[in-house]
CSV table of C-alpha atoms in Angstrom, one decimal:
chain,number,residue,atom,x,y,z
M,240,UNK,CA,-14.5,-21.0,8.8
M,241,UNK,CA,-13.9,-17.3,9.3
M,242,UNK,CA,-10.7,-15.2,9.1
M,243,UNK,CA,-9.7,-11.6,9.5
M,244,UNK,CA,-8.0,-10.4,6.3
M,245,UNK,CA,-5.7,-7.4,6.3
M,246,UNK,CA,-5.3,-6.6,2.6
M,247,UNK,CA,-2.6,-4.1,3.3
M,248,UNK,CA,-0.8,-1.6,1.1
M,249,UNK,CA,2.7,-3.0,2.0
M,250,UNK,CA,1.9,-6.5,3.3
M,251,UNK,CA,-1.1,-8.8,3.6
M,252,UNK,CA,-1.9,-11.1,6.5
M,253,UNK,CA,-4.7,-13.3,7.8
M,254,UNK,CA,-5.7,-14.7,11.2
M,255,UNK,CA,-8.4,-16.6,13.0
M,256,UNK,CA,-9.6,-17.2,16.5
M,257,UNK,CA,-9.1,-20.7,18.1
M,258,UNK,CA,-10.5,-21.2,21.6
M,259,UNK,CA,-10.6,-17.5,22.3
M,260,UNK,CA,-7.0,-16.9,21.2
M,261,UNK,CA,-6.0,-15.2,17.9
M,262,UNK,CA,-3.7,-17.3,15.7
M,263,UNK,CA,-2.0,-15.7,12.7
M,264,UNK,CA,-1.8,-18.0,9.7
M,265,UNK,CA,1.6,-18.5,8.0
M,266,UNK,CA,1.5,-17.6,4.3
M,267,UNK,CA,5.0,-17.9,3.0
M,268,UNK,CA,7.8,-20.0,4.3
M,269,UNK,CA,6.5,-19.8,7.8
M,270,UNK,CA,6.2,-16.0,7.5
M,271,UNK,CA,2.9,-14.5,8.6
M,272,UNK,CA,3.1,-11.6,6.1
M,273,UNK,CA,3.3,-11.6,2.3
M,274,UNK,CA,4.4,-8.6,0.4
M,275,UNK,CA,1.6,-6.9,-1.5
M,276,UNK,CA,3.1,-7.5,-4.9
M,277,UNK,CA,2.3,-9.3,-8.1
M,278,UNK,CA,4.5,-10.1,-11.1
M,279,UNK,CA,3.3,-11.4,-14.5
M,280,UNK,CA,4.8,-11.7,-18.0
M,281,UNK,CA,2.4,-9.0,-19.2
M,282,UNK,CA,-0.5,-6.9,-17.9
M,283,UNK,CA,-2.9,-9.0,-20.0
M,284,UNK,CA,-1.6,-12.2,-18.5
M,285,UNK,CA,-3.3,-11.4,-15.1
M,286,UNK,CA,-6.9,-11.6,-16.4
M,287,UNK,CA,-6.2,-14.8,-18.4
M,288,UNK,CA,-4.4,-16.3,-15.4
M,289,UNK,CA,-7.6,-16.0,-13.3
M,290,UNK,CA,-9.8,-17.5,-16.0
M,291,UNK,CA,-7.6,-20.2,-17.4
M,292,UNK,CA,-5.6,-21.3,-14.4
M,293,UNK,CA,-7.9,-20.6,-11.4
M,294,UNK,CA,-11.3,-21.0,-13.2
M,295,UNK,CA,-12.4,-17.5,-11.9
M,296,UNK,CA,-14.7,-15.8,-14.3
M,297,UNK,CA,-15.1,-12.0,-14.8
M,298,UNK,CA,-17.7,-10.3,-12.6
M,299,UNK,CA,-19.2,-8.1,-15.4
M,300,UNK,CA,-19.6,-7.6,-19.1
M,301,UNK,CA,-16.8,-5.1,-19.0
M,302,UNK,CA,-14.6,-7.8,-17.4
M,303,UNK,CA,-15.6,-10.2,-20.1
M,304,UNK,CA,-14.5,-7.7,-22.7
M,305,UNK,CA,-11.1,-7.2,-20.9
M,306,UNK,CA,-10.6,-10.9,-20.7
M,307,UNK,CA,-11.3,-11.4,-24.4
M,308,UNK,CA,-8.9,-8.6,-25.3
M,309,UNK,CA,-6.3,-10.0,-22.9
M,310,UNK,CA,-6.5,-13.5,-24.4
M,311,UNK,CA,-6.2,-12.1,-27.9
M,312,UNK,CA,-3.2,-10.0,-27.0
M,313,UNK,CA,-1.5,-12.9,-25.3
M,314,UNK,CA,-2.0,-15.1,-28.4
M,315,UNK,CA,-0.6,-12.4,-30.6
M,316,UNK,CA,2.5,-12.4,-28.5
M,317,UNK,CA,2.7,-16.2,-28.5
M,318,UNK,CA,2.1,-16.3,-24.7
M,319,UNK,CA,0.4,-19.3,-23.2
M,320,UNK,CA,-0.4,-18.3,-19.6
M,321,UNK,CA,0.5,-21.0,-17.1
M,322,UNK,CA,-0.1,-21.3,-13.3
M,323,UNK,CA,3.5,-20.5,-12.4
M,324,UNK,CA,3.6,-17.4,-14.7
M,325,UNK,CA,2.1,-15.2,-12.1
M,326,UNK,CA,4.1,-14.7,-8.9
M,327,UNK,CA,3.3,-13.1,-5.6
M,328,UNK,CA,5.1,-11.5,-2.6
M,329,UNK,CA,8.9,-11.7,-2.4
M,330,UNK,CA,9.0,-14.0,-5.5
M,331,UNK,CA,7.3,-11.3,-7.5
M,332,UNK,CA,9.7,-8.6,-6.2
M,333,UNK,CA,12.8,-10.8,-6.9
M,334,UNK,CA,11.8,-11.5,-10.5
M,335,UNK,CA,11.1,-7.7,-11.0
M,336,UNK,CA,14.5,-6.8,-9.6
M,337,UNK,CA,16.2,-9.5,-11.7
M,338,UNK,CA,14.6,-8.4,-15.0
M,339,UNK,CA,12.5,-5.2,-14.6
M,340,UNK,CA,12.5,-4.6,-18.4
M,341,UNK,CA,10.5,-7.8,-19.3
M,342,UNK,CA,7.8,-8.2,-16.6
M,343,UNK,CA,4.7,-6.5,-15.5
M,344,UNK,CA,5.1,-5.7,-11.8
M,345,UNK,CA,2.5,-4.2,-9.4
M,346,UNK,CA,3.2,-3.3,-5.8
M,347,UNK,CA,0.6,-2.0,-3.4
M,348,UNK,CA,-2.5,-2.1,-5.6
M,349,UNK,CA,-4.5,-1.0,-2.6
M,350,UNK,CA,-3.0,2.5,-3.2
M,351,UNK,CA,-4.9,2.7,-6.5
M,352,UNK,CA,-8.3,1.9,-5.1
M,353,UNK,CA,-10.6,4.9,-4.9
M,354,UNK,CA,-8.9,6.7,-7.8
M,355,UNK,CA,-11.7,8.4,-9.8
M,356,UNK,CA,-11.8,9.4,-13.5
M,357,UNK,CA,-10.5,6.0,-14.5
M,358,UNK,CA,-11.8,4.1,-17.5
M,359,UNK,CA,-13.7,0.9,-17.0
M,360,UNK,CA,-10.9,-1.4,-18.3
M,361,UNK,CA,-8.5,0.0,-15.7
M,362,UNK,CA,-11.0,-0.6,-12.9
M,363,UNK,CA,-11.5,-4.2,-14.2
M,364,UNK,CA,-7.7,-4.7,-14.2
M,365,UNK,CA,-7.4,-3.5,-10.6
M,366,UNK,CA,-10.2,-5.9,-9.6
M,367,UNK,CA,-8.4,-8.8,-11.4
M,368,UNK,CA,-5.1,-7.9,-9.6
M,369,UNK,CA,-6.7,-7.8,-6.2
M,370,UNK,CA,-8.7,-11.0,-6.9
M,371,UNK,CA,-5.5,-12.8,-7.9
M,372,UNK,CA,-3.7,-11.7,-4.8
M,373,UNK,CA,-6.7,-12.6,-2.5
M,374,UNK,CA,-7.1,-16.0,-4.2
M,375,UNK,CA,-3.4,-16.7,-3.7
M,376,UNK,CA,-3.6,-15.8,0.0
M,377,UNK,CA,-6.8,-17.8,0.5
M,378,UNK,CA,-5.3,-20.8,-1.1
M,379,UNK,CA,-2.1,-20.6,1.1
M,380,UNK,CA,-4.2,-20.2,4.3
M,381,UNK,CA,-6.4,-23.1,3.4
M,382,UNK,CA,-3.4,-25.3,2.6
M,383,UNK,CA,-2.0,-24.5,6.1
M,384,UNK,CA,-5.3,-25.1,7.9
M,385,UNK,CA,-6.4,-28.1,5.9
M,386,UNK,CA,-9.9,-26.7,5.4
M,387,UNK,CA,-11.9,-24.3,3.3
M,388,UNK,CA,-12.3,-20.7,4.3
M,389,UNK,CA,-15.6,-19.2,3.4
M,390,UNK,CA,-16.1,-16.2,5.6
M,391,UNK,CA,-13.9,-13.1,6.1
M,392,UNK,CA,-13.8,-9.7,7.6
M,393,UNK,CA,-11.6,-7.4,5.4
M,394,UNK,CA,-10.0,-4.3,6.8
M,395,UNK,CA,-10.5,-1.0,5.1
M,396,UNK,CA,-9.2,2.5,5.8
M,397,UNK,CA,-11.6,5.2,6.9
M,398,UNK,CA,-10.7,7.1,3.6
M,399,UNK,CA,-9.3,5.3,0.6
M,400,UNK,CA,-8.6,8.5,-1.3
M,401,UNK,CA,-8.7,12.0,0.2
M,402,UNK,CA,-9.6,13.7,-3.0
M,403,UNK,CA,-12.5,11.4,-3.9
M,404,UNK,CA,-14.4,11.4,-0.6
M,405,UNK,CA,-17.3,9.0,-0.3
M,406,UNK,CA,-17.4,8.2,-4.0
M,407,UNK,CA,-13.8,6.8,-3.7
M,408,UNK,CA,-14.8,4.8,-0.7
M,409,UNK,CA,-17.8,3.2,-2.5
M,410,UNK,CA,-15.7,2.4,-5.6
M,411,UNK,CA,-12.8,0.9,-3.6
M,412,UNK,CA,-15.0,-1.2,-1.3
M,413,UNK,CA,-16.9,-2.4,-4.3
M,414,UNK,CA,-13.7,-3.6,-6.0
M,415,UNK,CA,-12.6,-5.4,-2.7
M,416,UNK,CA,-16.0,-7.0,-2.3
M,417,UNK,CA,-16.2,-8.3,-5.9
M,418,UNK,CA,-12.5,-9.5,-5.8
M,419,UNK,CA,-13.1,-11.4,-2.5
M,420,UNK,CA,-16.3,-12.9,-3.8
M,421,UNK,CA,-14.6,-14.1,-7.0
M,422,UNK,CA,-11.7,-15.5,-5.0
M,423,UNK,CA,-14.2,-17.8,-3.2
M,424,UNK,CA,-15.3,-16.1,0.0
M,425,UNK,CA,-19.0,-16.6,0.4
M,426,UNK,CA,-19.7,-14.2,3.3
M,427,UNK,CA,-17.8,-10.9,3.4
M,428,UNK,CA,-17.8,-8.1,6.0
M,429,UNK,CA,-15.7,-4.9,6.3
M,430,UNK,CA,-14.3,-3.2,9.3
M,431,UNK,CA,-12.4,0.1,9.7
M,432,UNK,CA,-8.7,-0.7,10.2
M,433,UNK,CA,-8.2,1.6,13.2
M,434,UNK,CA,-11.3,0.1,14.9
M,435,UNK,CA,-9.8,-3.4,14.3
M,436,UNK,CA,-6.5,-2.3,15.8
M,437,UNK,CA,-8.4,-0.9,18.7
M,438,UNK,CA,-10.2,-4.2,19.3
M,439,UNK,CA,-6.9,-5.9,19.7
M,440,UNK,CA,-5.8,-3.3,22.2
M,441,UNK,CA,-9.2,-3.5,24.0
M,442,UNK,CA,-8.5,-7.2,24.9
M,443,UNK,CA,-5.7,-6.0,27.2
M,444,UNK,CA,-7.7,-3.4,29.1
M,445,UNK,CA,-9.0,-3.9,32.6
M,446,UNK,CA,-11.1,-0.7,32.8
M,447,UNK,CA,-13.1,1.7,30.6
M,448,UNK,CA,-11.1,4.2,28.6
M,449,UNK,CA,-11.4,6.7,25.7
M,450,UNK,CA,-8.8,5.5,23.3
M,451,UNK,CA,-7.5,7.4,20.3
M,452,UNK,CA,-6.3,4.8,17.8
M,453,UNK,CA,-3.7,6.1,15.3
M,454,UNK,CA,-3.0,3.7,12.5
M,455,UNK,CA,-0.2,4.8,10.2
M,456,UNK,CA,-0.4,2.2,7.4
M,457,UNK,CA,1.4,1.9,4.1
M,458,UNK,CA,-1.1,4.0,2.0
M,459,UNK,CA,-3.4,5.7,4.5
M,460,UNK,CA,-3.4,7.1,8.0
M,461,UNK,CA,-6.5,6.6,10.1
M,462,UNK,CA,-7.7,7.7,13.5
M,463,UNK,CA,-10.7,6.4,15.5
M,464,UNK,CA,-11.8,7.7,18.9
M,465,UNK,CA,-13.3,4.7,20.7
M,466,UNK,CA,-14.7,4.0,24.1
M,467,UNK,CA,-13.2,0.7,25.2
M,468,UNK,CA,-13.2,-1.7,28.0
M,469,UNK,CA,-13.9,-5.2,29.2
M,470,UNK,CA,-17.7,-4.9,29.0
M,471,UNK,CA,-17.6,-4.3,25.2
M,472,UNK,CA,-15.3,-7.2,24.2
M,473,UNK,CA,-18.0,-9.6,23.2
M,474,UNK,CA,-20.5,-7.2,21.8
M,475,UNK,CA,-21.0,-6.8,18.0
M,476,UNK,CA,-23.4,-3.9,18.2
M,477,UNK,CA,-21.6,-1.0,19.9
M,478,UNK,CA,-22.3,2.2,17.9
M,479,UNK,CA,-22.3,4.3,21.1
M,480,UNK,CA,-18.6,3.5,21.6
M,481,UNK,CA,-17.4,4.7,18.2
M,482,UNK,CA,-17.0,8.4,18.9
M,483,UNK,CA,-15.3,9.7,15.7
M,484,UNK,CA,-13.4,8.5,12.6
M,485,UNK,CA,-11.1,10.4,10.2
M,486,UNK,CA,-8.5,9.4,7.6
M,487,UNK,CA,-6.2,10.6,4.9
M,488,UNK,CA,-4.6,8.9,1.9
M,489,UNK,CA,-1.2,9.5,3.3
M,490,UNK,CA,0.9,6.8,4.9
M,491,UNK,CA,4.3,5.0,4.8
M,492,UNK,CA,4.4,4.9,1.1
M,493,UNK,CA,4.1,8.7,1.0
M,494,UNK,CA,7.1,8.9,3.4
M,495,UNK,CA,9.1,6.7,1.1
M,496,UNK,CA,8.1,8.6,-2.0
M,497,UNK,CA,8.9,11.9,-0.3
M,498,UNK,CA,12.4,10.6,0.6
M,499,UNK,CA,13.0,9.4,-3.0
M,500,UNK,CA,11.8,12.7,-4.5
M,501,UNK,CA,13.5,15.1,-2.1
M,502,UNK,CA,16.8,13.3,-1.7
M,503,UNK,CA,17.3,10.7,-4.4
M,504,UNK,CA,16.0,12.6,-7.4
M,505,UNK,CA,18.8,15.2,-7.0
M,506,UNK,CA,21.0,12.6,-8.6
M,507,UNK,CA,18.6,12.4,-11.6
M,508,UNK,CA,18.6,16.1,-12.4
M,509,UNK,CA,16.1,17.6,-9.9
M,510,UNK,CA,17.0,21.2,-8.9
M,511,UNK,CA,19.4,21.6,-11.9
M,512,UNK,CA,19.0,24.0,-14.8
M,513,UNK,CA,18.8,23.9,-18.5
M,514,UNK,CA,21.8,25.1,-20.5
M,515,UNK,CA,19.9,28.4,-20.8
M,516,UNK,CA,20.0,28.8,-17.1
M,517,UNK,CA,16.3,28.3,-16.6
M,518,UNK,CA,15.3,25.9,-13.8
M,519,UNK,CA,14.2,22.4,-14.9
M,520,UNK,CA,10.6,21.5,-14.0
M,521,UNK,CA,10.2,19.1,-11.0
M,522,UNK,CA,7.1,17.3,-12.3
M,523,UNK,CA,9.1,14.7,-14.2
M,524,UNK,CA,11.0,13.7,-11.1
M,525,UNK,CA,7.9,13.5,-9.0
M,526,UNK,CA,6.0,11.3,-11.5
M,527,UNK,CA,9.0,8.9,-11.7
M,528,UNK,CA,8.6,8.0,-8.0
M,529,UNK,CA,4.9,8.5,-7.4
M,530,UNK,CA,4.3,4.8,-7.4
M,531,UNK,CA,1.0,5.2,-5.5
M,532,UNK,CA,-0.5,7.5,-8.2
M,533,UNK,CA,-1.8,5.6,-11.2
M,534,UNK,CA,-2.2,8.7,-13.3
M,535,UNK,CA,1.3,10.0,-12.6
M,536,UNK,CA,2.7,6.5,-13.4
M,537,UNK,CA,0.8,6.2,-16.6
M,538,UNK,CA,2.0,9.7,-17.7
M,539,UNK,CA,5.7,9.0,-16.7
M,540,UNK,CA,5.9,5.6,-18.5
M,541,UNK,CA,4.1,6.7,-21.7
M,542,UNK,CA,6.0,6.6,-25.0
M,543,UNK,CA,5.3,10.4,-25.5
M,544,UNK,CA,7.1,11.1,-22.2
M,545,UNK,CA,10.1,9.2,-23.2
M,546,UNK,CA,10.5,11.6,-26.2
M,547,UNK,CA,10.1,14.5,-23.8
M,548,UNK,CA,12.8,13.2,-21.5
M,549,UNK,CA,15.2,12.8,-24.4
M,550,UNK,CA,14.6,16.5,-25.3
M,551,UNK,CA,15.1,17.4,-21.7
M,552,UNK,CA,18.5,15.6,-21.7
M,553,UNK,CA,19.6,17.4,-24.9
M,554,UNK,CA,18.8,20.8,-23.2
M,555,UNK,CA,20.0,20.0,-19.7
M,556,UNK,CA,23.1,21.4,-18.1
M,557,UNK,CA,23.8,17.9,-16.6
M,558,UNK,CA,22.6,15.5,-19.3
M,559,UNK,CA,24.2,12.5,-17.6
M,560,UNK,CA,21.8,13.0,-14.7
M,561,UNK,CA,18.7,13.2,-16.9
M,562,UNK,CA,20.0,10.0,-18.6
M,563,UNK,CA,19.5,8.3,-15.3
M,564,UNK,CA,15.8,9.4,-15.3
M,565,UNK,CA,15.5,7.9,-18.8
M,566,UNK,CA,16.9,4.7,-17.4
M,567,UNK,CA,14.2,4.7,-14.8
M,568,UNK,CA,11.6,5.0,-17.6
M,569,UNK,CA,13.1,2.5,-20.0
M,570,UNK,CA,13.7,-0.2,-17.3
M,571,UNK,CA,10.6,0.5,-15.2
M,572,UNK,CA,12.7,1.2,-12.1
M,573,UNK,CA,10.4,3.5,-10.1
M,574,UNK,CA,9.5,0.8,-7.6
M,575,UNK,CA,13.1,-0.1,-7.1
M,576,UNK,CA,14.0,3.5,-6.3
M,577,UNK,CA,11.1,3.9,-3.9
M,578,UNK,CA,12.0,0.6,-2.3
M,579,UNK,CA,15.5,1.9,-1.5
M,580,UNK,CA,13.9,4.9,0.1
M,581,UNK,CA,11.8,2.6,2.3
M,582,UNK,CA,15.0,0.8,3.4
M,583,UNK,CA,16.5,4.2,4.3
M,584,UNK,CA,13.4,5.1,6.3
M,585,UNK,CA,13.5,1.9,8.3
M,586,UNK,CA,17.3,2.0,8.9
M,587,UNK,CA,17.2,5.7,10.0
M,588,UNK,CA,14.7,4.9,12.7
M,589,UNK,CA,17.6,3.4,14.6
M,590,UNK,CA,20.7,4.9,13.0
M,591,UNK,CA,21.9,8.4,12.0
M,592,UNK,CA,23.1,7.6,8.5
M,593,UNK,CA,22.3,5.2,5.6
M,594,UNK,CA,24.0,4.7,2.3
M,595,UNK,CA,21.3,4.1,-0.3
M,596,UNK,CA,22.4,2.1,-3.3
M,597,UNK,CA,20.4,2.5,-6.5
M,598,UNK,CA,21.2,0.0,-9.2
M,599,UNK,CA,20.3,1.4,-12.6
M,600,UNK,CA,21.8,-1.7,-14.3
M,601,UNK,CA,24.1,0.6,-16.3
M,602,UNK,CA,25.6,2.1,-13.1
M,603,UNK,CA,25.2,1.9,-9.4
M,604,UNK,CA,24.6,5.2,-7.4
M,605,UNK,CA,25.5,5.4,-3.7
M,606,UNK,CA,23.6,8.2,-2.0
M,607,UNK,CA,24.3,9.0,1.7
M,608,UNK,CA,21.2,10.1,3.7
M,609,UNK,CA,21.2,11.4,7.3
M,610,UNK,CA,18.3,11.2,9.8
M,611,UNK,CA,18.0,15.0,9.7
M,612,UNK,CA,17.7,14.9,5.9
M,613,UNK,CA,15.0,12.3,6.1
M,614,UNK,CA,13.1,14.3,8.7
M,615,UNK,CA,13.1,17.3,6.4
M,616,UNK,CA,12.1,15.2,3.4
M,617,UNK,CA,9.0,13.9,5.1
M,618,UNK,CA,7.9,17.1,6.7
M,619,UNK,CA,4.8,17.6,4.6
M,620,UNK,CA,3.3,14.1,5.1
M,621,UNK,CA,4.0,14.4,8.8
M,622,UNK,CA,2.2,17.7,8.9
M,623,UNK,CA,-0.9,16.0,7.3
M,624,UNK,CA,-0.8,13.3,9.9
M,625,UNK,CA,-0.6,15.8,12.8
M,626,UNK,CA,-3.6,17.7,11.3
M,627,UNK,CA,-5.5,14.4,11.1
M,628,UNK,CA,-5.0,13.9,14.8
M,629,UNK,CA,-6.2,17.4,15.5
M,630,UNK,CA,-9.3,16.8,13.3
M,631,UNK,CA,-10.3,13.7,15.3
M,632,UNK,CA,-10.0,15.5,18.6
M,633,UNK,CA,-12.4,18.2,17.3
M,634,UNK,CA,-14.9,15.5,16.1
M,635,UNK,CA,-14.8,13.4,19.2
M,636,UNK,CA,-15.0,16.3,21.6
M,637,UNK,CA,-13.3,14.3,24.3
M,638,UNK,CA,-9.7,14.1,25.5
M,639,UNK,CA,-8.3,10.5,25.1
M,640,UNK,CA,-7.1,8.7,28.1
M,641,UNK,CA,-4.5,7.0,26.0
M,642,UNK,CA,-3.2,7.0,22.4
M,643,UNK,CA,-2.8,3.5,20.8
M,644,UNK,CA,-0.4,3.8,17.9
M,645,UNK,CA,0.0,1.1,15.3
M,646,UNK,CA,0.9,0.4,11.7
M,647,UNK,CA,4.3,-0.3,10.2
M,648,UNK,CA,5.4,3.4,9.9
M,649,UNK,CA,4.4,4.0,13.6
M,650,UNK,CA,7.7,2.4,14.6
M,651,UNK,CA,9.5,5.5,13.5
M,652,UNK,CA,10.5,7.9,16.3
M,653,UNK,CA,9.6,10.8,14.0
M,654,UNK,CA,6.0,9.6,13.8
M,655,UNK,CA,5.8,9.1,17.6
M,656,UNK,CA,7.2,12.6,18.2
M,657,UNK,CA,4.5,14.0,15.8
M,658,UNK,CA,1.8,12.4,17.9
M,659,UNK,CA,3.4,13.7,21.1
M,660,UNK,CA,3.5,17.2,19.7
M,661,UNK,CA,-0.3,17.2,19.4
M,662,UNK,CA,-1.0,15.4,22.7
M,663,UNK,CA,2.0,16.0,24.9
M,664,UNK,CA,0.3,14.9,28.2
M,665,UNK,CA,-1.4,11.8,26.9
M,666,UNK,CA,0.3,8.4,27.4
M,667,UNK,CA,1.1,6.5,24.2
M,668,UNK,CA,0.7,2.7,24.0
M,669,UNK,CA,1.7,0.4,21.2
M,670,UNK,CA,1.4,-3.4,20.6
M,671,UNK,CA,2.0,-5.4,17.5
M,672,UNK,CA,2.8,-2.6,15.0
M,673,UNK,CA,2.3,-4.9,12.0
M,674,UNK,CA,-0.2,-7.4,13.3
M,675,UNK,CA,-2.7,-5.5,15.5
M,676,UNK,CA,-5.1,-4.8,12.6
M,677,UNK,CA,-5.1,-8.4,11.5
M,678,UNK,CA,-5.6,-9.7,15.0
M,679,UNK,CA,-8.5,-7.2,15.6
M,680,UNK,CA,-10.1,-8.3,12.3
M,681,UNK,CA,-9.9,-11.9,13.4
M,682,UNK,CA,-11.7,-11.0,16.6
M,683,UNK,CA,-14.4,-9.2,14.7
M,684,UNK,CA,-14.8,-12.2,12.3
M,685,UNK,CA,-15.2,-14.5,15.3
M,686,UNK,CA,-18.1,-12.2,16.5
M,687,UNK,CA,-19.7,-11.7,13.1
M,688,UNK,CA,-19.8,-15.4,12.0
M,689,UNK,CA,-20.6,-17.3,15.2
């Protein structure tokens, strides 16, 4: 049996085709989406969980070395890894929020894929995390359907990491492929996410059109210019219809991080001075909320940085604010702060004001944020998204008949206005913002594995 698998930055979902109709498969309490999050007692617990609880072996000698080290570390800590020690989705998030100091929490591992200059053990860990999440989703889908799933089409962005180029794409797709194979999929294909979203839109067309698909996902923004229409619906080989592709590693997460950095970090000491009058560096505040940058997170949460932050507090004009930054470090609260920024972004799509509430355990900070402030905070990522649309127009050398906009962040009026600013005279269509990629992947899987 074949499914379309959207391994998303924010959420994951799967679907299949039954009698020509796409059916999304419930994954959690009748919800068709599961949060892209994992929580475990320790980082080392993830690798042992796969081997001991799911009988999933490493895919390389480097993986075997990581597993051996993980099992040794777990024994040294007196940890016997059990099946219910590793949680996923909202259960993982709830445990993290309940006790962030004593768990290993990962959200949006897809954001880390394609990061270059990483050591082999880190790449192995990413593969293990992705494999654990995929195995969990596969198991849930099989339990619902009552049959084994062996074939899948997995969505991927046009560009995983803007800085790494094609090397990043090869590394990231390799991790996804190995993880899916270890999770039990026997036949695996990939499809660009904007193309998949376009396939879903194509099923509604009654005539031929040049369609610009703009997919604003959690971690990436992708554009594809595609010639669409009824005559292409059942064709797998259609290279002449794929006119251009472009992508950047900027998406909804970047908007959340920008809000957290520009607005929230003011309460943690950003834009304040040392007692000497010299301006305090901003890098510390950026690294605290850059949850999609593995190197920034590793630097912020290092023991050496804790000592630096303490010196910063001693020299700061407002030490009580820097103490909050230390709390973020000591309690691993970066994901919580960015999560509150995401709530602000969503709420301000429909309202003019939102009161963010950041719980540092020792105190709770209420921060008002207005829609104009949010728009200013996300100006830079929005500029990048507009430039991406301009790039695809140059590549495709055609004017689209319609723009099909999708992705969770595409619901924001600010995003839609950005698209309009580049193509003011082109109609904009939208469908299932969160589900169009999944549904398109399911359609492609139905074609691939017939």
